[in-house]
Short mmCIF file of C-alpha atoms in Angstrom, two decimals:
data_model
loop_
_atom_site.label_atom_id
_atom_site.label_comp_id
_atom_site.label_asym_id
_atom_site.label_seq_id
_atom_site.Cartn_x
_atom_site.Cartn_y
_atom_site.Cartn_z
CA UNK A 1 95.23 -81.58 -90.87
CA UNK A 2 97.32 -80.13 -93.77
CA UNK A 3 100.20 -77.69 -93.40
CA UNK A 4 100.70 -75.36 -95.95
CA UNK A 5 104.10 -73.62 -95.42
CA UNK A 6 106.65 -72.17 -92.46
CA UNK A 7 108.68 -69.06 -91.66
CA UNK A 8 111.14 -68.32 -89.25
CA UNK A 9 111.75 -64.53 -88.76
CA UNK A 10 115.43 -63.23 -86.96
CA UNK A 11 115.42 -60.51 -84.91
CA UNK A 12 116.14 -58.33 -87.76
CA UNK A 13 112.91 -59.26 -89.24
CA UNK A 14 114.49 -61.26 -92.20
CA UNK A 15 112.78 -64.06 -92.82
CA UNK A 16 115.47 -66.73 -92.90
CA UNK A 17 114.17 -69.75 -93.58
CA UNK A 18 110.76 -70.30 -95.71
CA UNK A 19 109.17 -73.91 -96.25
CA UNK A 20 106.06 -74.87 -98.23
CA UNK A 21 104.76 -78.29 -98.32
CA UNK A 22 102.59 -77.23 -101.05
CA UNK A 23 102.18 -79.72 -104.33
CA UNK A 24 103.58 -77.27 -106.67
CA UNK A 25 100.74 -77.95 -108.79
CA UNK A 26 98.04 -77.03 -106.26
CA UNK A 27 99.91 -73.57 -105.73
CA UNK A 28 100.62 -73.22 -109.26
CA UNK A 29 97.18 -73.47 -110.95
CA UNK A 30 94.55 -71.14 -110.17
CA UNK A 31 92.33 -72.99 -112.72
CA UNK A 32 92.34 -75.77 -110.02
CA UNK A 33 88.12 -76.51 -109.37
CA UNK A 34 89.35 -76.48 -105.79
CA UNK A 35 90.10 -72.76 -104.46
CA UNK A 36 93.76 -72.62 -104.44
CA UNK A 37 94.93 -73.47 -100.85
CA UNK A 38 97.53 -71.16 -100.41
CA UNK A 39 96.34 -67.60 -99.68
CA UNK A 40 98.13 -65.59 -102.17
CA UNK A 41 98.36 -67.81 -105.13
CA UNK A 42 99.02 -64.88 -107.83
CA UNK A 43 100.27 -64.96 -111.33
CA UNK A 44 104.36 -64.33 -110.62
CA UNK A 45 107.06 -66.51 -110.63
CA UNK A 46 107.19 -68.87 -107.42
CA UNK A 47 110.18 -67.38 -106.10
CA UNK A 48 109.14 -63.99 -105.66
CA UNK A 49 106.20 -64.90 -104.93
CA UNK A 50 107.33 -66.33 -102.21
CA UNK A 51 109.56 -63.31 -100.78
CA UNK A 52 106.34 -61.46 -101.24
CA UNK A 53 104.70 -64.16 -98.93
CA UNK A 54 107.07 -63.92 -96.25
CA UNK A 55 107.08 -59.91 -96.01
CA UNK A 56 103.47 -59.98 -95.79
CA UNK A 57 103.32 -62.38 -93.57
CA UNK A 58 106.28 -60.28 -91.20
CA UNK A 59 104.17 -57.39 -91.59
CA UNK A 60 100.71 -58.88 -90.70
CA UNK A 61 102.06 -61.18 -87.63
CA UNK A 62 103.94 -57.45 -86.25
CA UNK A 63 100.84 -55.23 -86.59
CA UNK A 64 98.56 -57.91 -85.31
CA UNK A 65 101.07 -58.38 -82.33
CA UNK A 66 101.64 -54.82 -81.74
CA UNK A 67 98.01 -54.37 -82.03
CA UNK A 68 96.89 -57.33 -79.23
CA UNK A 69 99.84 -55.43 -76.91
CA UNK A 70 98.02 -52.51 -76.92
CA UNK A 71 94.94 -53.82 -75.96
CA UNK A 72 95.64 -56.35 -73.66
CA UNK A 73 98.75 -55.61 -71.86
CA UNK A 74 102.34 -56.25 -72.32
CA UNK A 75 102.33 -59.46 -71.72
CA UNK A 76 99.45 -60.36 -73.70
CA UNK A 77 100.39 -62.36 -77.35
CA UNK A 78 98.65 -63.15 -80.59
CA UNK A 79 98.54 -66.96 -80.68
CA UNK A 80 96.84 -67.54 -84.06
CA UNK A 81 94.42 -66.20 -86.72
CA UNK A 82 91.89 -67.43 -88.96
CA UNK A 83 90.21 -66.45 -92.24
CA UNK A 84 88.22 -68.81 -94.68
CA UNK A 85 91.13 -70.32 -96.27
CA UNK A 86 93.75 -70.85 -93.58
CA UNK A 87 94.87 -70.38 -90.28
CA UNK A 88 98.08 -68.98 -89.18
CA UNK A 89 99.91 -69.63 -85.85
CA UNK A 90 102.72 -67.61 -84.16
CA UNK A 91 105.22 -68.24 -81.66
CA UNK A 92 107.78 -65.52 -80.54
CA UNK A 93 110.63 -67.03 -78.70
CA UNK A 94 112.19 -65.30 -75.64
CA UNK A 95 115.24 -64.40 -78.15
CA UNK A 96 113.00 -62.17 -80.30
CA UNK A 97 112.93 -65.22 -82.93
CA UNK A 98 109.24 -65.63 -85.01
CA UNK A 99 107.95 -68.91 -86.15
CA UNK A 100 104.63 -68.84 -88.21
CA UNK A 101 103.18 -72.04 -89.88
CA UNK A 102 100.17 -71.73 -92.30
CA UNK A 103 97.68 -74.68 -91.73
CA UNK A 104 93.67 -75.90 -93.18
CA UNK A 105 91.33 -74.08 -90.80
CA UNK A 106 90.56 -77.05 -89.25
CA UNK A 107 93.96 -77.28 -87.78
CA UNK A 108 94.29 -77.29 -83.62
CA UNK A 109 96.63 -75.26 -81.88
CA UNK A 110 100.19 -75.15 -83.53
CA UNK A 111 101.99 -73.37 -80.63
CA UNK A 112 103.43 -76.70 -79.08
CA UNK A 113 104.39 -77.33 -82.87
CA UNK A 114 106.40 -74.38 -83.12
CA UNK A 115 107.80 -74.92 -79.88
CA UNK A 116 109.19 -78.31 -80.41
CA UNK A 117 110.56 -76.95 -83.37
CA UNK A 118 112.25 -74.21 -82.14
CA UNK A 119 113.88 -76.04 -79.18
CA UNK A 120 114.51 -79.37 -80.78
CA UNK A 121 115.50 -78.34 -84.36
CA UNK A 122 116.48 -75.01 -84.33
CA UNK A 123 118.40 -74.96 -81.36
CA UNK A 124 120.14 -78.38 -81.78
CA UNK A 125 121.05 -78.64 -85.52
CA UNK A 126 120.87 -74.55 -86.23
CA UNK A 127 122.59 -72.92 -82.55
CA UNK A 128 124.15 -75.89 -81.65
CA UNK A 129 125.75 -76.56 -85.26
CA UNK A 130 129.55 -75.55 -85.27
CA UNK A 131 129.15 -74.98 -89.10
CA UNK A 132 126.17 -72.41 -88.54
CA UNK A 133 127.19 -69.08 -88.35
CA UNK A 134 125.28 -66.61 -85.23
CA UNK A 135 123.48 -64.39 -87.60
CA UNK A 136 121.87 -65.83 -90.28
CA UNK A 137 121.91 -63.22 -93.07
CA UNK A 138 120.34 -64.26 -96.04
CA UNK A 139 119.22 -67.28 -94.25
CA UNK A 140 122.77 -68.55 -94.48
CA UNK A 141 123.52 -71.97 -91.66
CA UNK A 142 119.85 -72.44 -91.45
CA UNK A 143 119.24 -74.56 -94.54
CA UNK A 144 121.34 -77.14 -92.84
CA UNK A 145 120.40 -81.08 -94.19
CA UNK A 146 119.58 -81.83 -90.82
CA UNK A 147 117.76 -78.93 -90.03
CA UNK A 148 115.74 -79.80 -93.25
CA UNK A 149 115.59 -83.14 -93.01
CA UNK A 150 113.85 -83.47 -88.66
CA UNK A 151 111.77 -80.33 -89.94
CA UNK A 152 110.01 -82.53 -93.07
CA UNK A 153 110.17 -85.54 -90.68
CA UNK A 154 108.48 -83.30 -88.04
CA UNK A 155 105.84 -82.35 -90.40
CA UNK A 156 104.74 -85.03 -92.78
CA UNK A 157 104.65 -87.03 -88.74
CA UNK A 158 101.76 -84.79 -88.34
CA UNK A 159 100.19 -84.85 -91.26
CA UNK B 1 120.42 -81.22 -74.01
CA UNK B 2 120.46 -80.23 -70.47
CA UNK B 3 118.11 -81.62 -67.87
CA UNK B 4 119.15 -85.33 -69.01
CA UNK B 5 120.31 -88.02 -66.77
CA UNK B 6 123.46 -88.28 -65.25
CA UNK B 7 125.53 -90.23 -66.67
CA UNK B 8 127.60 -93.52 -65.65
CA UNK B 9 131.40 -91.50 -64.79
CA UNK B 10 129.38 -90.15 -62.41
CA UNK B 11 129.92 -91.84 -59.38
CA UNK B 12 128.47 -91.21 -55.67
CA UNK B 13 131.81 -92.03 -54.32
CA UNK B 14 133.53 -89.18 -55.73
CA UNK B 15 133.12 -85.93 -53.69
CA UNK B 16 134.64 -83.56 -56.22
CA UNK B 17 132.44 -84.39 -58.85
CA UNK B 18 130.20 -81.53 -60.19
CA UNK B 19 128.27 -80.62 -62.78
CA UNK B 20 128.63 -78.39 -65.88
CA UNK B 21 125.76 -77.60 -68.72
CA UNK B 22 126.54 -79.47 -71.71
CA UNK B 23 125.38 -77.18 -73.79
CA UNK B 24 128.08 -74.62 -72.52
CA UNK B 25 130.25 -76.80 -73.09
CA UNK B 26 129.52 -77.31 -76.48
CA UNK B 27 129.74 -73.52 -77.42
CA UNK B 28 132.51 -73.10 -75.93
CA UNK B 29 134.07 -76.19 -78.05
CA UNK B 30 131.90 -74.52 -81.03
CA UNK B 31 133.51 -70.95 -80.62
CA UNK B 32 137.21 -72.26 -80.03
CA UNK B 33 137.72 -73.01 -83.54
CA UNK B 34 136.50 -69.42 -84.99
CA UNK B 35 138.71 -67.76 -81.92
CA UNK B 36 141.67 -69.67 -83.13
CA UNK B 37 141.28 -68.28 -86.68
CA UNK B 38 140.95 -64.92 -85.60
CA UNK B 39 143.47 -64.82 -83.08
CA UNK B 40 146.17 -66.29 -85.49
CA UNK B 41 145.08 -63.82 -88.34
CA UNK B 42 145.22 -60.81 -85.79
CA UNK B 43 148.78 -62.04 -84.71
CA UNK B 44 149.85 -62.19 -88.71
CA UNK B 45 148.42 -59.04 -89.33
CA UNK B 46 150.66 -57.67 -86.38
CA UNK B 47 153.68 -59.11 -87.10
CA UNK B 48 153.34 -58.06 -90.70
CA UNK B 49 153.13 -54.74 -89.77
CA UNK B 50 155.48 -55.21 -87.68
CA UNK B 51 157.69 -56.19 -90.02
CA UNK B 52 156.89 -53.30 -93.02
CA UNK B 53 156.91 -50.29 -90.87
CA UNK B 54 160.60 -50.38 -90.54
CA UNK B 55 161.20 -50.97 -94.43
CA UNK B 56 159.36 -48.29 -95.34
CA UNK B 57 161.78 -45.84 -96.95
CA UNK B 58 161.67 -42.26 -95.07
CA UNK B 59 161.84 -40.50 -97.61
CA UNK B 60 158.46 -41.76 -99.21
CA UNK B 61 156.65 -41.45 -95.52
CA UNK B 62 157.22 -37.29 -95.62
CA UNK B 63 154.96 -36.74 -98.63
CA UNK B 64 151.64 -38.00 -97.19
CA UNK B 65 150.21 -37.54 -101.33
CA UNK B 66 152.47 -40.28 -102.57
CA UNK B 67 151.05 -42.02 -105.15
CA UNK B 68 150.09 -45.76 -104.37
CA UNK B 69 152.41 -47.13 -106.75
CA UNK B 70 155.33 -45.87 -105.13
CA UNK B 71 153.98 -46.88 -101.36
CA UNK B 72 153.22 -50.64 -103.01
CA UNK B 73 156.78 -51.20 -103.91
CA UNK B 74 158.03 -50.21 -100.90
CA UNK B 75 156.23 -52.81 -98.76
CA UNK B 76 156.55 -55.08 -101.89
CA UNK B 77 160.64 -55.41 -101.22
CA UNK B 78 160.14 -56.53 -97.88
CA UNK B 79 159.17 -60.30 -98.77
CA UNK B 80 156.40 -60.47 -96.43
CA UNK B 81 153.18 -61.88 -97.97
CA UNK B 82 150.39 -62.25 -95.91
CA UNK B 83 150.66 -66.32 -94.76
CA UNK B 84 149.16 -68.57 -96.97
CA UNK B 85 146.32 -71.34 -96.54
CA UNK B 86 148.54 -74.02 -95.01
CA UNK B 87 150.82 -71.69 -92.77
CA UNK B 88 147.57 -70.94 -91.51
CA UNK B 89 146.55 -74.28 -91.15
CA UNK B 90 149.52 -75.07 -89.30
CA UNK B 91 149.23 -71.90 -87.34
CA UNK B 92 145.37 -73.25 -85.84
CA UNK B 93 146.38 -76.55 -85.45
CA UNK B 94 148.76 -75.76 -83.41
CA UNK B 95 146.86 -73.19 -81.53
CA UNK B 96 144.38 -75.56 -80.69
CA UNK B 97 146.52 -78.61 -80.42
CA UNK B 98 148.31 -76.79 -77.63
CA UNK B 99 145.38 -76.30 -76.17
CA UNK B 100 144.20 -79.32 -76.07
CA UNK B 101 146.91 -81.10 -74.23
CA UNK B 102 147.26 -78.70 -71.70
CA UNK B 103 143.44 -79.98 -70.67
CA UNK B 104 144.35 -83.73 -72.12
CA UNK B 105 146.78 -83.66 -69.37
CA UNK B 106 144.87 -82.24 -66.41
CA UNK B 107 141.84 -84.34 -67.48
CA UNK B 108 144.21 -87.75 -66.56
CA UNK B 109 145.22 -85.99 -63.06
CA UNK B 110 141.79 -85.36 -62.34
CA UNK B 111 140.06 -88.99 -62.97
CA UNK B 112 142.78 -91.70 -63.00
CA UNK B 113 143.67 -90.76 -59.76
CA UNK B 114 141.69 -93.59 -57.95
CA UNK B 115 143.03 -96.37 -60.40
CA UNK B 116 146.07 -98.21 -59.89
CA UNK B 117 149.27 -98.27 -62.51
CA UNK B 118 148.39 -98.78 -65.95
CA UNK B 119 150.61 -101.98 -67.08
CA UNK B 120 150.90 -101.52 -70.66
CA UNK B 121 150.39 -98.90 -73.20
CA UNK B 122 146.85 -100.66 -74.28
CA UNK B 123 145.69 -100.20 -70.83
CA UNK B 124 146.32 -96.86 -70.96
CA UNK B 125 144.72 -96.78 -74.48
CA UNK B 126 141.26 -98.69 -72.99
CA UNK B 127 141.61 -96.03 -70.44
CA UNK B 128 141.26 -93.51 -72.96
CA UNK B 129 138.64 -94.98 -75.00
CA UNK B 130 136.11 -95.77 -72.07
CA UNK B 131 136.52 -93.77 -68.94
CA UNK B 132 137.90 -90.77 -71.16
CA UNK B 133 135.88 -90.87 -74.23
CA UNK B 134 132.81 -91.10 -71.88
CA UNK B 135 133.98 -88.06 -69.93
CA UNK B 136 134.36 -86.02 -72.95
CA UNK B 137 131.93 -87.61 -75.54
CA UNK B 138 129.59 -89.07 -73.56
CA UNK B 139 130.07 -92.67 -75.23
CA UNK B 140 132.96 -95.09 -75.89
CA UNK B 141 135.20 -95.27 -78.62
CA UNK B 142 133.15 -97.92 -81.32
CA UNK B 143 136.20 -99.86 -82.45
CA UNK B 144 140.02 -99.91 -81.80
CA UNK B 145 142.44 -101.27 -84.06
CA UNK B 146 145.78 -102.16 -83.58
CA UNK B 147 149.29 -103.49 -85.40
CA UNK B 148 150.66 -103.84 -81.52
CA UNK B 149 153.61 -102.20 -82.95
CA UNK B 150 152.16 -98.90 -81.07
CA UNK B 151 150.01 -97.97 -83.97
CA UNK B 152 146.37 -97.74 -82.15
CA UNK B 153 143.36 -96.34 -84.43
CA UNK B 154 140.09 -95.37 -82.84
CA UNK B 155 136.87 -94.88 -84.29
CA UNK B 156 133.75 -93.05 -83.41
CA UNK B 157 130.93 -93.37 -85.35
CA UNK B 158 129.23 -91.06 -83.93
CA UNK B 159 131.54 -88.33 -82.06
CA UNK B 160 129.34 -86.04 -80.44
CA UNK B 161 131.09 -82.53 -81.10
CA UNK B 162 130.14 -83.68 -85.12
CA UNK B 163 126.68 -84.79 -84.32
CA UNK B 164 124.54 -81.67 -84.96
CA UNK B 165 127.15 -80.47 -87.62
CA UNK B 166 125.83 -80.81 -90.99
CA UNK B 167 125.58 -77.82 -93.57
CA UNK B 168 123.73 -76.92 -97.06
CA UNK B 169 123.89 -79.69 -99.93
CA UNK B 170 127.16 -79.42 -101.34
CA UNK B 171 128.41 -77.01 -98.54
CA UNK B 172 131.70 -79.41 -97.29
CA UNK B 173 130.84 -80.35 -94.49
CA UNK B 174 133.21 -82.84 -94.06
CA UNK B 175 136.18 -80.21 -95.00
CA UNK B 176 134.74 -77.64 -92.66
CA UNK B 177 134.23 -80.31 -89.75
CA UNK B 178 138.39 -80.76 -90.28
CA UNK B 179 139.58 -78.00 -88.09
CA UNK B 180 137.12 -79.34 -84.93
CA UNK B 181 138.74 -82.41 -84.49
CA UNK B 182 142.07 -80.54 -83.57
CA UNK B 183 141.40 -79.82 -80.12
CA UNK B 184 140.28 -83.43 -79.04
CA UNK B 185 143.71 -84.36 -80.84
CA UNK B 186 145.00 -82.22 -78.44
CA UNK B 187 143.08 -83.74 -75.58
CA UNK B 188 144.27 -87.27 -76.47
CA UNK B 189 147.75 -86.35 -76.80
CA UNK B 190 148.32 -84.37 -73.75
CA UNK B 191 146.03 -87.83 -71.92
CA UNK B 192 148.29 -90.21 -73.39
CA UNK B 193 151.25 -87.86 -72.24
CA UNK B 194 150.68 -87.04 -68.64
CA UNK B 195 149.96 -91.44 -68.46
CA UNK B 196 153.34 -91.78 -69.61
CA UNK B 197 153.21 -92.34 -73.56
CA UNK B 198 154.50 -89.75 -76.39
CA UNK B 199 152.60 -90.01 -78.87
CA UNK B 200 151.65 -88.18 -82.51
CA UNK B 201 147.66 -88.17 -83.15
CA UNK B 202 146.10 -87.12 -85.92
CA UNK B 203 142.42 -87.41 -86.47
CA UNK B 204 140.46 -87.12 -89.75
CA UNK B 205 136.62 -87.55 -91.19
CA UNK B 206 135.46 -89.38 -94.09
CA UNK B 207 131.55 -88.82 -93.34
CA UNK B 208 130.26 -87.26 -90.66
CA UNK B 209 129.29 -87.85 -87.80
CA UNK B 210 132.11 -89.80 -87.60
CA UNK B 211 135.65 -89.54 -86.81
CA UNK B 212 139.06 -91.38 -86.86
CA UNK B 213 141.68 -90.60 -84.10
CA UNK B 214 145.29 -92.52 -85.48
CA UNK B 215 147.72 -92.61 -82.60
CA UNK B 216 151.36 -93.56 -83.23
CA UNK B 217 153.47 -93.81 -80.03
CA UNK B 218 156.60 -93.18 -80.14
CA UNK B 219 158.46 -95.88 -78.87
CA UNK B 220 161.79 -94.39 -77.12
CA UNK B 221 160.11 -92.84 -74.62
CA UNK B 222 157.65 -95.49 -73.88
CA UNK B 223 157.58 -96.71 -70.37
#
């Protein structure tokens, strides 16, 4: 299984924290005999690129879960999606808080993933840090070391 | 986390003994520090104004158009600057300090009770680094150090209110984590007080998650 990146969305829809575990140079050459992994590997600079990613990605998880609420009832949630290059998995927390990871199509369910993230790194090193501020504007608290640090743990574990 | 298993202060035998989420009590140990800030800032703010409103010449109050200039060096000959970084320093630490050993001193009323008289001042310290530390912190104190001339330094290597701190590369953590440690000073010194020893304590980080607690008694009033 291969995990291409991570978002976390507040309930502002900013997305706060962003995470790719991406080579650089798979992302970064389009010339690469492989199909580039990542979905939108365009021409622009990595870093907007990257913003770009993340509103997308906000946008397409919030129609999509707007969308399934229609259809099915209130209580009824988008779990995951799949196209020929990737899957993407959602989790909305209780708290209005959205965690998507990117993965290889072959991937299983991520939900327990984002889960265990959510309530063993995000609410112990980013709720339950004393240096983290409530709101996280601009992502600010979130980018803790240990945040980042059991996140890539987490990860590369289940790689 | 909540849910986990009791742990060993617990004891069948005592009836009164309850308990509380952890995690509420760590936010409300988180938010303390951030209240004390704004509370002493709010109280500066009001006895500046306090303090200007009279100064202000009446003549320059009737003509709401003044310029700015003339308003400025009105407040500017009353002295009062807004407090600087160490008054309000001082100002927290002492807010929180305060605090501290008010619930230092009803922690020792509430669990010593079934233990007989301490004989010396480091029984009363072992008291406070076991029974204490593992009612507040959830582990004992990792070392204790002393010159037995009532100098007693403890160290945590892992104090629990510092364990999920960490910040951004290059964000001081280690400053920033200052300011947290003042309300377990507290605790300690109002402990060591209501057991009969006066005492300064001052507690500092080098790395987190660690933490140093220095306690000087002070030896007049020692029993």
């Amino acid at each position: 299984m291969v995990i291409y990146s991570f978002y976390i969305f507040d309930r502002h829809t900013e997305c706060i924290y962003s995470k790719s575990w991406l080579p650089p140079s798979v992302s970064e050459a389009p010339s690469n005999p492989n199909p580039p992994d990542h979905p939108r590997a365009d021409r622009r600079s990595k870093a907007a690129r990257a913003g770009d990613d993340a509103k997308l990605i906000f946008g397409t998880v919030f129609s999509l879960r707007n969308m399934v609420r229609k259809l099915g009832g209130d209580d009824d949630a988008f779990i995951s999606y799949r196209t020929g290059q990737y899957k993407l998995h959602y989790y909305e927390t209780v708290s209005n808080l959205r965690f998507v990871m990117l993965t290889d199509t072959a991937a299983p369910s991520m939900r327990n993933v984002l889960h265990q993230i959510y309530i063993n790194l995000w609410v112990e090193y980013v709720v339950k840090n004393p240096l983290s501020p409530v709101e996280h504007k601009g992502g600010e608290g979130v980018k803790n070391e240990l945040f980042e640090l059991g996140l890539d743990q987490f990860i590369r574990g289940l790689m | 986390m909540s849910f986990e298993a009791v742990m060993p202060p617990y004891n069948a035998s005592d009836p009164n003994a309850s308990f509380v989420g952890a995690s509420c009590l760590d936010f409300l140990l988180i938010e303390l520090v951030p209240m004390a800030y704004r509370i002493t800032n709010q109280v500066d703010a009001a006895s500046q104004e306090e303090n200007t409103t009279p100064a202000q010449p009446d003549g320059q109050e009737q003509q709401q158009g003044t310029s700015r200039a003339s308003l400025v060096s009105g407040s500017t000959r009353t002295v009062i600057t807004k407090m600087d970084e160490d008054e309000e320093r001082d100002a927290v630490f002492y807010r929180l300090e305060t605090l501290g050993y008010r619930v230092g001193q009803g922690l020792v009323e509430r669990f010593s009770r079934d233990r007989p008289r301490f004989n010396d001042t480091l029984d009363v310290i072992k008291f406070l680094c076991k029974d204490l530390w593992t009612l507040l912190f959830r582990k004992q104190v990792d070392n204790l150090k002393t010159n037995h001339r009532g100098v007693y330094v403890l160290t945590d290597n892992a104090f629990r209110p510092f364990s999920r701190m960490s910040t951004e590369m290059g964000g001081q953590a280690v400053l920033r984590a200052q300011p947290f440690l003042w309300f377990p000073c507290g605790v300690v010194r109002g402990a060591l007080a209501a057991m009969g020893i006066n005492a300064t304590v001052q507690a500092e980080t080098s790395e987190l998650p660690g933490a140093i607690f220095q306690i000087k008694t002070i030896p007049a009033k020692a029993p």
